Amino acid sequence: MVTITVIGTGYVGLVSGACLAEFGNHVTCVDTDAAKIEALTGGRIPIFEPGLEDVVQRNVRSRRLSFTTSLPGAMKGSDVVFIAVGTPPADDGSADLGFVEQAVREAGSLIEGYTVFVNKSTVPVGTAGKVRRWVREALDKRGLDIPFDVVSNPEFLREGNAVYDFTHPDRVVIGSGSAQAREIMKEVYRALYLNETPYIETSCETAEMIKYASNAFLSVKISFINEIANLCEKVGANVQDVAKAMGRDGRIGSKFLHAGPGYGGSCFPKDTRAIAATGRQYGLPLSIIETAIRANERQQALMVDKIEGGMGGPGALEGKTIAVLGLAYKQNTNDMRESPAIAICEGLAARRARLRVWDPQAMEEAAWRLKGISGGLCFAKDEYDTLEGSHALVLVTEWNQFRNLDLNRIRRTLLGPWFFDLRNIYKREEVEKAGLSYFGVGL
Ligand code: NAD
C-alpha cells in the first residue's frame, strides 16, 4: 500500500485517484476548486463518467480515498505525488505548464521525506527536468536537501470509458531514471503489474514522447479518413465501406477510421498543437501533424458548408432553425472542450441560422460554452423537443440514444426534410423511406 496525493481532481485526477485507491493504495485527491471538492465530499461526482460513482463511493467508504482543498493536509505522510492538473494550450499552441509549475512548487515546499513526483498530466518532452528544478528550488528555499525523484507516467484513458481504461490499460508507461522510484511505481500499480499488463519502463523523455506520439497518430488517422470521406462524396464512393475494407488489413486496423465532423475534446486538439510547437521549437516541423490539424479545422468548417449546401446553397440558412443533437465532443461524457459542436453551432449562427440544441449530459456545459452565440439559440428539453419549429436536424454526437430515433416522428415534426447525420449512424435508405433527405459524411 502506497500513500498517494493526487493534485488536480478533474477527469484524469479523479479517475486516477479513485482507481489507485481501488488498487489498494491510500489516496487523497486535492483540488483548488472548492465547489468540486465540496461536491465530492458530499458524495456527488462533478463530471459524467460511467461507473466512476461506484468506484469513488466504494473507496471513500473503505477510507482509502478522500478529498480536500488543503495540500499541506494531503501531503502529510505521502510517498507519491501525482500531478494531474490541466495543461491547456498557450497562444502559440505549446502546452501551458503554469498549473503544473504551481502545483509542483507548492508540493515541493511541503515534502518531509523521500517523495516521488509523478507527471500524470500530458506534458511536453523535457518537463520532467523542469519538475526536478522546481522541486529543487522549493527545497533550496527551505534550506533542505530532501531526496526526491520524478517519474513520467502519461495517462491514456478515454473519457466515457475512463474507469475501464484505467483499470484495464493497453500499457502502463513509467519513465524514470531512478531504480527506487521505479520500485515504488510497481507498488502503486501492483494490481496491474501482477495482472501482466504490458509495463513499459523507459526514460522520462521517451515516456513524455509516447503520449504525444500516440495522440498525434490517432488524430492523423481521423483526419486521414475525413479527407478520404470528402473525396468519396465527390467521386461517388462510400467511405463506410472503404473504411471497413481498409480496417480488415491488420496493418491498418479498424479503429479511428470513422469519418465525421472532425476530432475534438480536451486532448487531441491541444496535444497535436503542442507536439507541433515542440517540432517547430527544435527546427523540425512535424508536417504530417501540422496538416492533420489544418484538415481537422477545415472538416468542422466543411460541416457548416454541407448543411448550407444541402438546404439550398448560400443564404439558405438565413432565418431557418436548425435542431442540433449532441454537444459533447463524443458520447458518454459531458465534456465539451473543443467539441466540433461548438464550431458547427457558431458557423451556423454566423450564417444567420437559429439553433435549438440538446445533449443528454452536456447542457450545463453548453449554457456557458455556447454563450457567445447571441440571439437565436434555444436549449431544448430532449431529442424530440429540438425538432419543434426546426427546419433541419443535425446529429453531431453519437450518443446511443440517438441511434434509434423515430424517423417518422422526425419527418412529421420538422418543418423541412433535411437530416444531416454527421456520424454516419443511419442508413440512407431508412431515412429516405421516412421522407427525409439524408446527408452523411463521405457517403
Ligand atoms: P481538468 O481540467 O478536468 O482537471 C484539472 C484539475 O486541476 C481542475 O479541477 C483544476 O481545478 C485542478 N487544478 C489546477 N491547478 C491546481 C493546483 N495547483 N492544485 C490543485 N488542483 C489544481 O483536466 P483533465 O481533463 O483531468 O486533464 C488533466 C491532464 O491530463 C491534462 O494534461 C490532460 O492533457 C491530461 N489527460 C487528459 C485526458 C482526458 O481524457 N481528459 C486523458 C489523458 C490525459
Short mmCIF file of C-alpha atoms and ligand atoms in Angstrom, two decimals:
data_model
loop_
_atom_site.label_atom_id
_atom_site.label_comp_id
_atom_site.label_asym_id
_atom_site.label_seq_id
_atom_site.Cartn_x
_atom_site.Cartn_y
_atom_site.Cartn_z
CA MET A 1 0.00 0.00 0.00
CA VAL A 2 1.40 3.37 -1.04
CA THR A 3 0.21 6.72 0.31
CA ILE A 4 -0.59 9.00 -2.60
CA THR A 5 -1.59 12.62 -3.10
CA VAL A 6 -3.24 13.43 -6.42
CA ILE A 7 -3.09 17.15 -7.27
CA GLY A 8 -5.91 18.10 -9.65
CA THR A 9 -9.25 16.30 -9.32
CA GLY A 10 -10.59 16.65 -12.88
CA TYR A 11 -11.32 13.94 -15.43
CA VAL A 12 -7.87 12.38 -15.05
CA GLY A 13 -7.11 13.15 -11.40
CA LEU A 14 -10.44 11.91 -10.08
CA VAL A 15 -10.44 8.71 -12.14
CA SER A 16 -6.76 8.04 -11.34
CA GLY A 17 -7.25 8.75 -7.64
CA ALA A 18 -10.33 6.55 -7.36
CA CYS A 19 -8.79 3.67 -9.31
CA LEU A 20 -5.44 3.88 -7.50
CA ALA A 21 -7.44 3.59 -4.26
CA GLU A 22 -9.25 0.60 -5.79
CA PHE A 23 -5.79 -0.95 -6.36
CA GLY A 24 -5.33 -0.78 -2.57
CA ASN A 25 -3.40 2.48 -2.19
CA HIS A 26 -4.29 5.24 0.25
CA VAL A 27 -5.21 8.28 -1.85
CA THR A 28 -6.03 11.91 -1.12
CA CYS A 29 -7.26 13.98 -4.07
CA VAL A 30 -6.65 17.71 -3.87
CA ASP A 31 -8.16 20.49 -5.94
CA THR A 32 -8.18 24.27 -5.69
CA ASP A 33 -11.79 24.27 -6.92
CA ALA A 34 -13.67 24.33 -3.62
CA ALA A 35 -17.04 23.62 -5.28
CA LYS A 36 -15.65 20.43 -6.84
CA ILE A 37 -14.24 19.20 -3.52
CA GLU A 38 -17.44 20.12 -1.70
CA ALA A 39 -19.45 18.08 -4.21
CA LEU A 40 -17.12 15.10 -3.82
CA THR A 41 -17.09 15.17 -0.02
CA GLY A 42 -20.88 15.37 -0.22
CA GLY A 43 -20.90 12.18 -2.33
CA ARG A 44 -21.60 13.88 -5.68
CA ILE A 45 -19.45 13.31 -8.78
CA PRO A 46 -18.86 16.62 -10.58
CA ILE A 47 -18.42 15.04 -14.04
CA PHE A 48 -20.39 12.49 -16.06
CA GLU A 49 -18.24 9.38 -16.31
CA PRO A 50 -19.97 5.96 -16.39
CA GLY A 51 -19.02 3.70 -13.48
CA LEU A 52 -17.00 6.33 -11.62
CA GLU A 53 -19.50 6.97 -8.86
CA ASP A 54 -19.38 3.33 -7.71
CA VAL A 55 -15.59 3.26 -7.51
CA VAL A 56 -15.47 6.58 -5.67
CA GLN A 57 -18.16 5.61 -3.16
CA ARG A 58 -16.68 2.19 -2.51
CA ASN A 59 -13.23 3.57 -1.80
CA VAL A 60 -14.45 6.51 0.27
CA ARG A 61 -16.40 4.00 2.39
CA SER A 62 -13.32 1.85 2.88
CA ARG A 63 -11.36 5.01 3.84
CA ARG A 64 -8.78 4.60 1.11
CA LEU A 65 -9.99 7.72 -0.76
CA SER A 66 -10.62 11.25 0.45
CA PHE A 67 -10.88 14.77 -0.95
CA THR A 68 -9.58 18.10 0.25
CA THR A 69 -8.63 21.61 -0.83
CA SER A 70 -5.70 21.56 1.62
CA LEU A 71 -2.46 20.47 0.01
CA PRO A 72 -0.48 20.59 3.32
CA GLY A 73 -3.05 18.26 4.91
CA ALA A 74 -2.98 15.88 1.95
CA MET A 75 0.80 15.78 1.70
CA LYS A 76 1.35 14.57 5.26
CA GLY A 77 2.91 11.12 5.01
CA SER A 78 2.62 10.99 1.22
CA ASP A 79 5.14 8.78 -0.59
CA VAL A 80 3.99 9.71 -4.08
CA VAL A 81 2.52 12.92 -5.54
CA PHE A 82 0.62 12.61 -8.81
CA ILE A 83 0.33 15.83 -10.80
CA ALA A 84 -2.96 15.70 -12.75
CA VAL A 85 -3.68 19.38 -13.36
CA GLY A 86 -4.61 20.83 -16.73
CA THR A 87 -2.03 21.71 -19.40
CA PRO A 88 -4.06 23.99 -21.68
CA PRO A 89 -2.68 25.39 -24.91
CA ALA A 90 -0.80 28.69 -24.80
CA ASP A 91 -1.30 31.24 -27.59
CA ASP A 92 1.43 29.66 -29.75
CA GLY A 93 -0.09 26.16 -29.35
CA SER A 94 2.56 24.94 -26.90
CA ALA A 95 1.40 23.42 -23.61
CA ASP A 96 0.99 25.97 -20.83
CA LEU A 97 2.76 24.47 -17.82
CA GLY A 98 1.58 27.18 -15.40
CA PHE A 99 -0.70 24.87 -13.39
CA VAL A 100 1.95 22.13 -13.29
CA GLU A 101 4.63 24.54 -12.08
CA GLN A 102 2.41 25.97 -9.37
CA ALA A 103 1.37 22.52 -8.13
CA VAL A 104 4.94 21.18 -8.15
CA ARG A 105 6.44 24.21 -6.38
CA GLU A 106 3.72 24.05 -3.72
CA ALA A 107 4.16 20.32 -3.19
CA GLY A 108 7.95 20.73 -3.17
CA SER A 109 7.64 23.21 -0.34
CA LEU A 110 5.78 20.62 1.73
CA ILE A 111 7.65 17.30 1.40
CA GLU A 112 9.09 15.90 4.60
CA GLY A 113 10.91 12.80 3.35
CA TYR A 114 11.76 10.95 0.11
CA THR A 115 8.94 11.61 -2.35
CA VAL A 116 8.22 10.53 -5.92
CA PHE A 117 6.71 13.24 -8.14
CA VAL A 118 4.67 11.67 -10.93
CA ASN A 119 3.66 13.65 -14.02
CA LYS A 120 0.24 12.28 -14.97
CA SER A 121 -0.66 15.44 -16.88
CA THR A 122 0.23 15.43 -20.56
CA VAL A 123 3.43 17.47 -20.67
CA PRO A 124 5.99 18.24 -23.38
CA VAL A 125 9.29 16.44 -23.62
CA GLY A 126 11.68 17.91 -21.10
CA THR A 127 9.06 18.69 -18.44
CA ALA A 128 10.39 16.07 -16.02
CA GLY A 129 13.65 18.05 -15.96
CA LYS A 130 11.73 21.23 -15.16
CA VAL A 131 9.80 19.49 -12.39
CA ARG A 132 13.10 18.39 -10.89
CA ARG A 133 14.33 22.00 -10.98
CA TRP A 134 11.11 23.38 -9.43
CA VAL A 135 11.23 20.90 -6.55
CA ARG A 136 14.94 21.57 -6.01
CA GLU A 137 14.29 25.35 -5.88
CA ALA A 138 11.44 24.83 -3.40
CA LEU A 139 13.78 22.77 -1.20
CA ASP A 140 16.61 25.31 -1.54
CA LYS A 141 14.24 27.99 -0.25
CA ARG A 142 13.69 25.85 2.84
CA GLY A 143 17.44 25.19 3.11
CA LEU A 144 16.74 21.45 2.96
CA ASP A 145 18.17 18.61 0.92
CA ILE A 146 15.37 16.05 0.98
CA PRO A 147 15.76 13.28 -1.63
CA PHE A 148 13.08 13.01 -4.34
CA ASP A 149 12.58 11.54 -7.81
CA VAL A 150 10.50 12.45 -10.84
CA VAL A 151 8.52 9.93 -12.89
CA SER A 152 6.70 10.49 -16.14
CA ASN A 153 3.55 8.34 -16.21
CA PRO A 154 1.31 9.53 -19.05
CA GLU A 155 -2.36 8.63 -19.00
CA PHE A 156 -4.18 7.09 -21.97
CA LEU A 157 -7.73 6.80 -20.61
CA ARG A 158 -10.65 7.76 -22.83
CA GLU A 159 -13.41 9.86 -21.37
CA GLY A 160 -16.63 7.86 -21.31
CA ASN A 161 -14.60 4.69 -20.73
CA ALA A 162 -12.20 6.07 -18.18
CA VAL A 163 -12.66 3.64 -15.30
CA TYR A 164 -12.34 0.60 -17.55
CA ASP A 165 -9.33 2.11 -19.35
CA PHE A 166 -7.53 2.95 -16.12
CA THR A 167 -8.12 -0.49 -14.67
CA HIS A 168 -7.50 -2.38 -17.96
CA PRO A 169 -4.90 -0.30 -19.78
CA ASP A 170 -3.25 -1.43 -23.01
CA ARG A 171 0.01 -0.46 -21.34
CA VAL A 172 1.44 1.36 -18.32
CA VAL A 173 4.33 3.65 -19.21
CA ILE A 174 6.81 4.55 -16.49
CA GLY A 175 9.57 6.99 -17.37
CA SER A 176 12.24 7.40 -14.73
CA GLY A 177 15.99 7.33 -14.22
CA SER A 178 15.67 6.10 -10.63
CA ALA A 179 15.52 2.44 -9.60
CA GLN A 180 13.99 3.39 -6.27
CA ALA A 181 11.18 5.35 -7.96
CA ARG A 182 10.57 2.51 -10.40
CA GLU A 183 10.16 0.06 -7.49
CA ILE A 184 7.64 2.38 -5.82
CA MET A 185 5.67 2.71 -9.06
CA LYS A 186 5.48 -1.07 -9.27
CA GLU A 187 3.85 -0.99 -5.83
CA VAL A 188 1.46 1.77 -6.92
CA TYR A 189 0.42 -0.30 -9.95
CA ARG A 190 0.81 -3.64 -8.21
CA ALA A 191 -2.71 -4.76 -9.17
CA LEU A 192 -1.92 -4.26 -12.86
CA TYR A 193 1.67 -5.37 -12.64
CA LEU A 194 0.61 -8.73 -11.20
CA ASN A 195 -2.02 -8.96 -13.92
CA GLU A 196 0.65 -8.92 -16.61
CA THR A 197 -0.48 -5.61 -18.08
CA PRO A 198 2.27 -4.54 -20.51
CA TYR A 199 4.51 -2.42 -18.30
CA ILE A 200 6.98 -0.23 -20.17
CA GLU A 201 9.88 1.26 -18.26
CA THR A 202 11.80 3.91 -20.08
CA SER A 203 13.38 7.36 -19.72
CA CYS A 204 11.26 10.38 -18.80
CA GLU A 205 11.77 11.91 -22.26
CA THR A 206 10.63 8.75 -24.03
CA ALA A 207 7.57 8.44 -21.79
CA GLU A 208 6.63 12.04 -22.49
CA MET A 209 7.05 11.49 -26.22
CA ILE A 210 5.00 8.25 -26.20
CA LYS A 211 1.91 10.14 -25.07
CA TYR A 212 2.15 12.87 -27.72
CA ALA A 213 3.11 10.48 -30.49
CA SER A 214 0.11 8.27 -29.64
CA ASN A 215 -2.43 11.09 -29.61
CA ALA A 216 -0.95 12.70 -32.71
CA PHE A 217 -1.07 9.38 -34.57
CA LEU A 218 -4.76 8.88 -33.74
CA SER A 219 -5.53 12.46 -34.78
CA VAL A 220 -3.76 11.91 -38.09
CA LYS A 221 -5.76 8.72 -38.61
CA ILE A 222 -9.04 10.61 -38.07
CA SER A 223 -8.04 13.48 -40.34
CA PHE A 224 -6.91 10.96 -42.93
CA ILE A 225 -10.26 9.19 -43.13
CA ASN A 226 -12.10 12.52 -43.07
CA GLU A 227 -10.19 13.71 -46.13
CA ILE A 228 -10.84 10.38 -47.85
CA ALA A 229 -14.54 10.80 -46.93
CA ASN A 230 -14.69 14.22 -48.55
CA LEU A 231 -13.20 12.78 -51.72
CA CYS A 232 -15.62 9.83 -51.57
CA GLU A 233 -18.50 12.31 -51.71
CA LYS A 234 -17.09 13.86 -54.88
CA VAL A 235 -16.37 10.61 -56.70
CA GLY A 236 -19.45 8.68 -55.61
CA ALA A 237 -17.69 6.24 -53.28
CA ASN A 238 -18.87 5.14 -49.82
CA VAL A 239 -16.38 5.87 -47.04
CA GLN A 240 -18.04 3.43 -44.63
CA ASP A 241 -17.28 0.56 -47.00
CA VAL A 242 -13.82 1.95 -47.75
CA ALA A 243 -13.02 2.15 -44.02
CA LYS A 244 -14.44 -1.31 -43.31
CA ALA A 245 -12.30 -2.87 -46.02
CA MET A 246 -9.22 -0.88 -45.02
CA GLY A 247 -9.70 -1.86 -41.37
CA ARG A 248 -9.67 -5.54 -42.29
CA ASP A 249 -6.00 -5.09 -43.10
CA GLY A 250 -4.24 -5.97 -39.88
CA ARG A 251 -1.54 -3.42 -40.60
CA ILE A 252 -4.14 -0.64 -40.64
CA GLY A 253 -6.74 -1.71 -38.07
CA SER A 254 -10.38 -0.62 -38.00
CA LYS A 255 -10.28 1.79 -35.07
CA PHE A 256 -10.29 5.56 -35.60
CA LEU A 257 -11.40 5.16 -39.19
CA HIS A 258 -14.85 6.70 -38.67
CA ALA A 259 -15.48 9.70 -40.86
CA GLY A 260 -17.24 12.55 -39.09
CA PRO A 261 -17.25 16.21 -38.16
CA GLY A 262 -13.60 16.24 -37.02
CA TYR A 263 -12.00 15.40 -33.69
CA GLY A 264 -12.44 17.49 -30.56
CA GLY A 265 -12.12 17.07 -26.82
CA SER A 266 -9.60 18.06 -24.23
CA CYS A 267 -6.70 16.07 -25.69
CA PHE A 268 -6.33 15.64 -29.46
CA PRO A 269 -6.61 19.32 -30.47
CA LYS A 270 -4.29 20.60 -27.77
CA ASP A 271 -1.83 17.70 -27.87
CA THR A 272 -1.38 17.88 -31.65
CA ARG A 273 -0.79 21.63 -31.40
CA ALA A 274 1.66 21.11 -28.52
CA ILE A 275 3.78 18.48 -30.29
CA ALA A 276 3.73 20.59 -33.46
CA ALA A 277 5.02 23.51 -31.37
CA THR A 278 7.81 21.27 -29.99
CA GLY A 279 8.76 20.30 -33.55
CA ARG A 280 8.99 23.94 -34.60
CA GLN A 281 10.97 24.74 -31.46
CA TYR A 282 13.58 22.18 -32.48
CA GLY A 283 13.59 23.33 -36.11
CA LEU A 284 11.92 20.07 -37.19
CA PRO A 285 8.38 20.90 -38.29
CA LEU A 286 6.08 17.88 -37.99
CA SER A 287 4.44 18.42 -41.34
CA ILE A 288 2.04 15.46 -41.20
CA ILE A 289 0.70 16.52 -37.82
CA GLU A 290 0.50 20.19 -38.86
CA THR A 291 -1.54 19.14 -41.87
CA ALA A 292 -3.81 16.92 -39.77
CA ILE A 293 -4.54 19.92 -37.53
CA ARG A 294 -5.49 22.07 -40.52
CA ALA A 295 -7.54 19.25 -42.04
CA ASN A 296 -9.46 18.96 -38.79
CA GLU A 297 -10.25 22.66 -38.65
CA ARG A 298 -11.36 22.51 -42.27
CA GLN A 299 -13.52 19.45 -41.56
CA GLN A 300 -15.52 21.32 -38.92
CA ALA A 301 -15.99 24.27 -41.28
CA LEU A 302 -16.98 21.90 -44.11
CA MET A 303 -19.85 20.57 -41.98
CA VAL A 304 -21.40 24.05 -41.99
CA ASP A 305 -20.97 24.23 -45.79
CA LYS A 306 -22.52 20.77 -46.07
CA ILE A 307 -25.60 21.84 -44.12
CA GLU A 308 -25.98 25.08 -46.04
CA GLY A 309 -25.36 23.33 -49.37
CA GLY A 310 -27.86 20.59 -48.55
CA MET A 311 -30.52 23.13 -47.68
CA GLY A 312 -30.13 25.01 -50.93
CA GLY A 313 -26.79 26.82 -51.02
CA PRO A 314 -25.56 30.27 -49.96
CA GLY A 315 -28.12 32.19 -47.93
CA ALA A 316 -30.24 29.08 -47.30
CA LEU A 317 -29.61 29.15 -43.55
CA GLU A 318 -30.89 32.65 -43.05
CA GLY A 319 -33.99 32.61 -40.86
CA LYS A 320 -34.03 28.80 -40.66
CA THR A 321 -33.98 26.95 -37.36
CA ILE A 322 -31.59 24.03 -37.05
CA ALA A 323 -32.03 21.28 -34.46
CA VAL A 324 -28.60 20.21 -33.17
CA LEU A 325 -28.44 16.88 -31.38
CA GLY A 326 -25.32 16.19 -29.32
CA LEU A 327 -22.98 18.85 -27.96
CA ALA A 328 -20.38 16.82 -26.03
CA TYR A 329 -17.32 16.06 -28.13
CA LYS A 330 -18.24 12.38 -28.06
CA GLN A 331 -20.78 10.12 -26.38
CA ASN A 332 -20.70 9.19 -22.69
CA THR A 333 -19.13 12.40 -21.45
CA ASN A 334 -20.35 15.87 -20.54
CA ASP A 335 -17.04 17.31 -21.78
CA MET A 336 -17.44 19.98 -24.47
CA ARG A 337 -13.83 21.16 -24.64
CA GLU A 338 -13.12 21.88 -28.32
CA SER A 339 -16.23 19.91 -29.30
CA PRO A 340 -16.93 20.09 -33.06
CA ALA A 341 -20.49 21.01 -32.00
CA ILE A 342 -19.21 24.40 -30.83
CA ALA A 343 -17.59 25.28 -34.16
CA ILE A 344 -20.63 23.96 -36.05
CA CYS A 345 -23.13 25.91 -33.92
CA GLU A 346 -21.04 29.06 -34.24
CA GLY A 347 -20.68 28.56 -38.00
CA LEU A 348 -24.44 28.05 -38.45
CA ALA A 349 -25.23 31.08 -36.30
CA ALA A 350 -22.75 33.18 -38.28
CA ARG A 351 -24.83 32.35 -41.37
CA ARG A 352 -27.90 33.58 -39.52
CA ALA A 353 -29.46 30.26 -38.63
CA ARG A 354 -31.35 29.95 -35.37
CA LEU A 355 -30.44 26.93 -33.24
CA ARG A 356 -32.32 24.53 -30.99
CA VAL A 357 -29.77 22.35 -29.22
CA TRP A 358 -29.76 19.40 -26.84
CA ASP A 359 -27.35 16.89 -25.30
CA PRO A 360 -28.07 14.14 -22.75
CA GLN A 361 -25.26 15.27 -20.40
CA ALA A 362 -23.65 18.48 -21.60
CA MET A 363 -26.43 21.06 -21.14
CA GLU A 364 -24.77 22.69 -18.14
CA GLU A 365 -21.51 22.98 -20.09
CA ALA A 366 -23.38 24.24 -23.16
CA ALA A 367 -25.01 27.02 -21.18
CA TRP A 368 -21.66 28.81 -20.91
CA ARG A 369 -19.69 27.36 -23.81
CA LEU A 370 -22.29 28.48 -26.35
CA LYS A 371 -22.99 31.81 -24.73
CA GLY A 372 -21.02 33.59 -27.50
CA ILE A 373 -23.92 32.77 -29.81
CA SER A 374 -26.15 35.75 -29.29
CA GLY A 375 -29.83 35.55 -30.11
CA GLY A 376 -31.48 32.65 -31.84
CA LEU A 377 -30.10 29.95 -29.51
CA CYS A 378 -32.59 27.84 -27.63
CA PHE A 379 -31.86 24.95 -25.25
CA ALA A 380 -34.32 22.14 -25.85
CA LYS A 381 -35.63 19.61 -23.30
CA ASP A 382 -34.91 16.38 -25.14
CA GLU A 383 -34.16 14.99 -28.60
CA TYR A 384 -37.70 15.38 -29.91
CA ASP A 385 -38.12 18.83 -28.40
CA THR A 386 -35.17 20.05 -30.55
CA LEU A 387 -37.35 19.37 -33.61
CA GLU A 388 -40.18 21.73 -32.65
CA GLY A 389 -40.16 24.64 -35.08
CA SER A 390 -36.91 23.41 -36.67
CA HIS A 391 -36.36 23.03 -40.39
CA ALA A 392 -33.44 20.59 -40.31
CA LEU A 393 -31.87 18.10 -37.92
CA VAL A 394 -28.10 17.88 -37.45
CA LEU A 395 -26.80 14.91 -35.47
CA VAL A 396 -23.34 15.83 -34.16
CA THR A 397 -22.58 13.40 -31.30
CA GLU A 398 -23.01 9.63 -31.48
CA TRP A 399 -24.91 9.09 -28.20
CA ASN A 400 -26.52 5.63 -28.13
CA GLN A 401 -29.94 7.16 -27.57
CA PHE A 402 -29.65 8.93 -30.93
CA ARG A 403 -29.09 5.67 -32.79
CA ASN A 404 -32.71 4.63 -32.95
CA LEU A 405 -34.71 7.82 -33.35
CA ASP A 406 -38.29 7.65 -34.61
CA LEU A 407 -37.70 8.79 -38.19
CA ASN A 408 -41.38 9.16 -38.97
CA ARG A 409 -41.83 11.40 -35.96
CA ILE A 410 -38.83 13.45 -37.09
CA ARG A 411 -40.39 13.90 -40.54
CA ARG A 412 -43.77 14.81 -39.04
CA THR A 413 -42.27 17.40 -36.68
CA LEU A 414 -39.54 19.04 -38.77
CA LEU A 415 -40.62 21.95 -40.97
CA GLY A 416 -38.17 20.80 -43.67
CA PRO A 417 -36.92 17.40 -44.88
CA TRP A 418 -33.21 17.77 -44.05
CA PHE A 419 -31.43 15.17 -41.90
CA PHE A 420 -27.66 15.67 -41.51
CA ASP A 421 -26.08 12.64 -39.87
CA LEU A 422 -22.51 13.80 -39.18
CA ARG A 423 -21.63 10.44 -37.52
CA ASN A 424 -22.95 8.16 -40.25
CA ILE A 425 -25.19 6.35 -37.79
CA TYR A 426 -28.20 5.88 -40.08
CA LYS A 427 -28.67 4.09 -43.37
CA ARG A 428 -29.63 6.39 -46.22
CA GLU A 429 -32.47 4.10 -47.37
CA GLU A 430 -34.25 4.01 -43.99
CA VAL A 431 -34.08 7.79 -43.62
CA GLU A 432 -35.26 8.41 -47.16
CA LYS A 433 -38.06 5.90 -46.68
CA ALA A 434 -39.38 8.14 -43.91
CA GLY A 435 -39.50 11.02 -46.42
CA LEU A 436 -36.37 12.80 -45.21
CA SER A 437 -33.39 13.93 -47.28
CA TYR A 438 -30.27 12.21 -45.93
CA PHE A 439 -26.76 13.66 -45.75
CA GLY A 440 -23.90 11.68 -44.19
CA VAL A 441 -20.14 12.24 -44.29
CA GLY A 442 -18.39 10.60 -47.23
CA LEU A 443 -21.45 8.72 -48.39
P1 NAD B 1 -9.39 19.02 -15.83
O1 NAD B 1 -9.42 20.44 -16.22
O2 NAD B 1 -10.63 18.20 -15.85
O3 NAD B 1 -8.80 18.91 -14.34
C1 NAD B 1 -7.71 19.63 -13.85
C2 NAD B 1 -7.99 19.99 -12.40
O4 NAD B 1 -6.81 20.51 -11.82
C3 NAD B 1 -9.07 21.05 -12.23
O5 NAD B 1 -10.09 20.54 -11.40
C4 NAD B 1 -8.33 22.22 -11.56
O6 NAD B 1 -9.15 22.94 -10.65
C5 NAD B 1 -7.20 21.48 -10.86
N1 NAD B 1 -6.04 22.30 -10.51
C6 NAD B 1 -5.36 23.20 -11.28
N2 NAD B 1 -4.31 23.70 -10.58
C7 NAD B 1 -4.32 23.10 -9.37
C8 NAD B 1 -3.49 23.18 -8.22
N3 NAD B 1 -2.42 23.98 -8.17
N4 NAD B 1 -3.80 22.43 -7.15
C9 NAD B 1 -4.87 21.62 -7.15
N5 NAD B 1 -5.70 21.48 -8.22
C10 NAD B 1 -5.42 22.21 -9.31
O7 NAD B 1 -8.27 18.35 -16.74
P2 NAD B 1 -8.15 16.81 -17.19
O8 NAD B 1 -9.01 16.54 -18.36
O9 NAD B 1 -8.28 15.94 -15.98
O10 NAD B 1 -6.66 16.77 -17.72
C11 NAD B 1 -5.56 16.82 -16.83
C12 NAD B 1 -4.31 16.43 -17.60
O11 NAD B 1 -4.42 15.07 -18.04
C13 NAD B 1 -4.06 17.27 -18.86
O12 NAD B 1 -2.69 17.44 -19.02
C14 NAD B 1 -4.61 16.39 -19.95
O13 NAD B 1 -3.99 16.63 -21.20
C15 NAD B 1 -4.25 15.00 -19.46
N6 NAD B 1 -5.10 13.94 -19.98
C16 NAD B 1 -6.44 14.12 -20.09
C17 NAD B 1 -7.24 13.09 -20.56
C18 NAD B 1 -8.73 13.27 -20.69
O14 NAD B 1 -9.36 12.44 -21.35
N7 NAD B 1 -9.32 14.29 -20.11
C19 NAD B 1 -6.66 11.86 -20.92
C20 NAD B 1 -5.29 11.70 -20.77
C21 NAD B 1 -4.52 12.75 -20.30
#
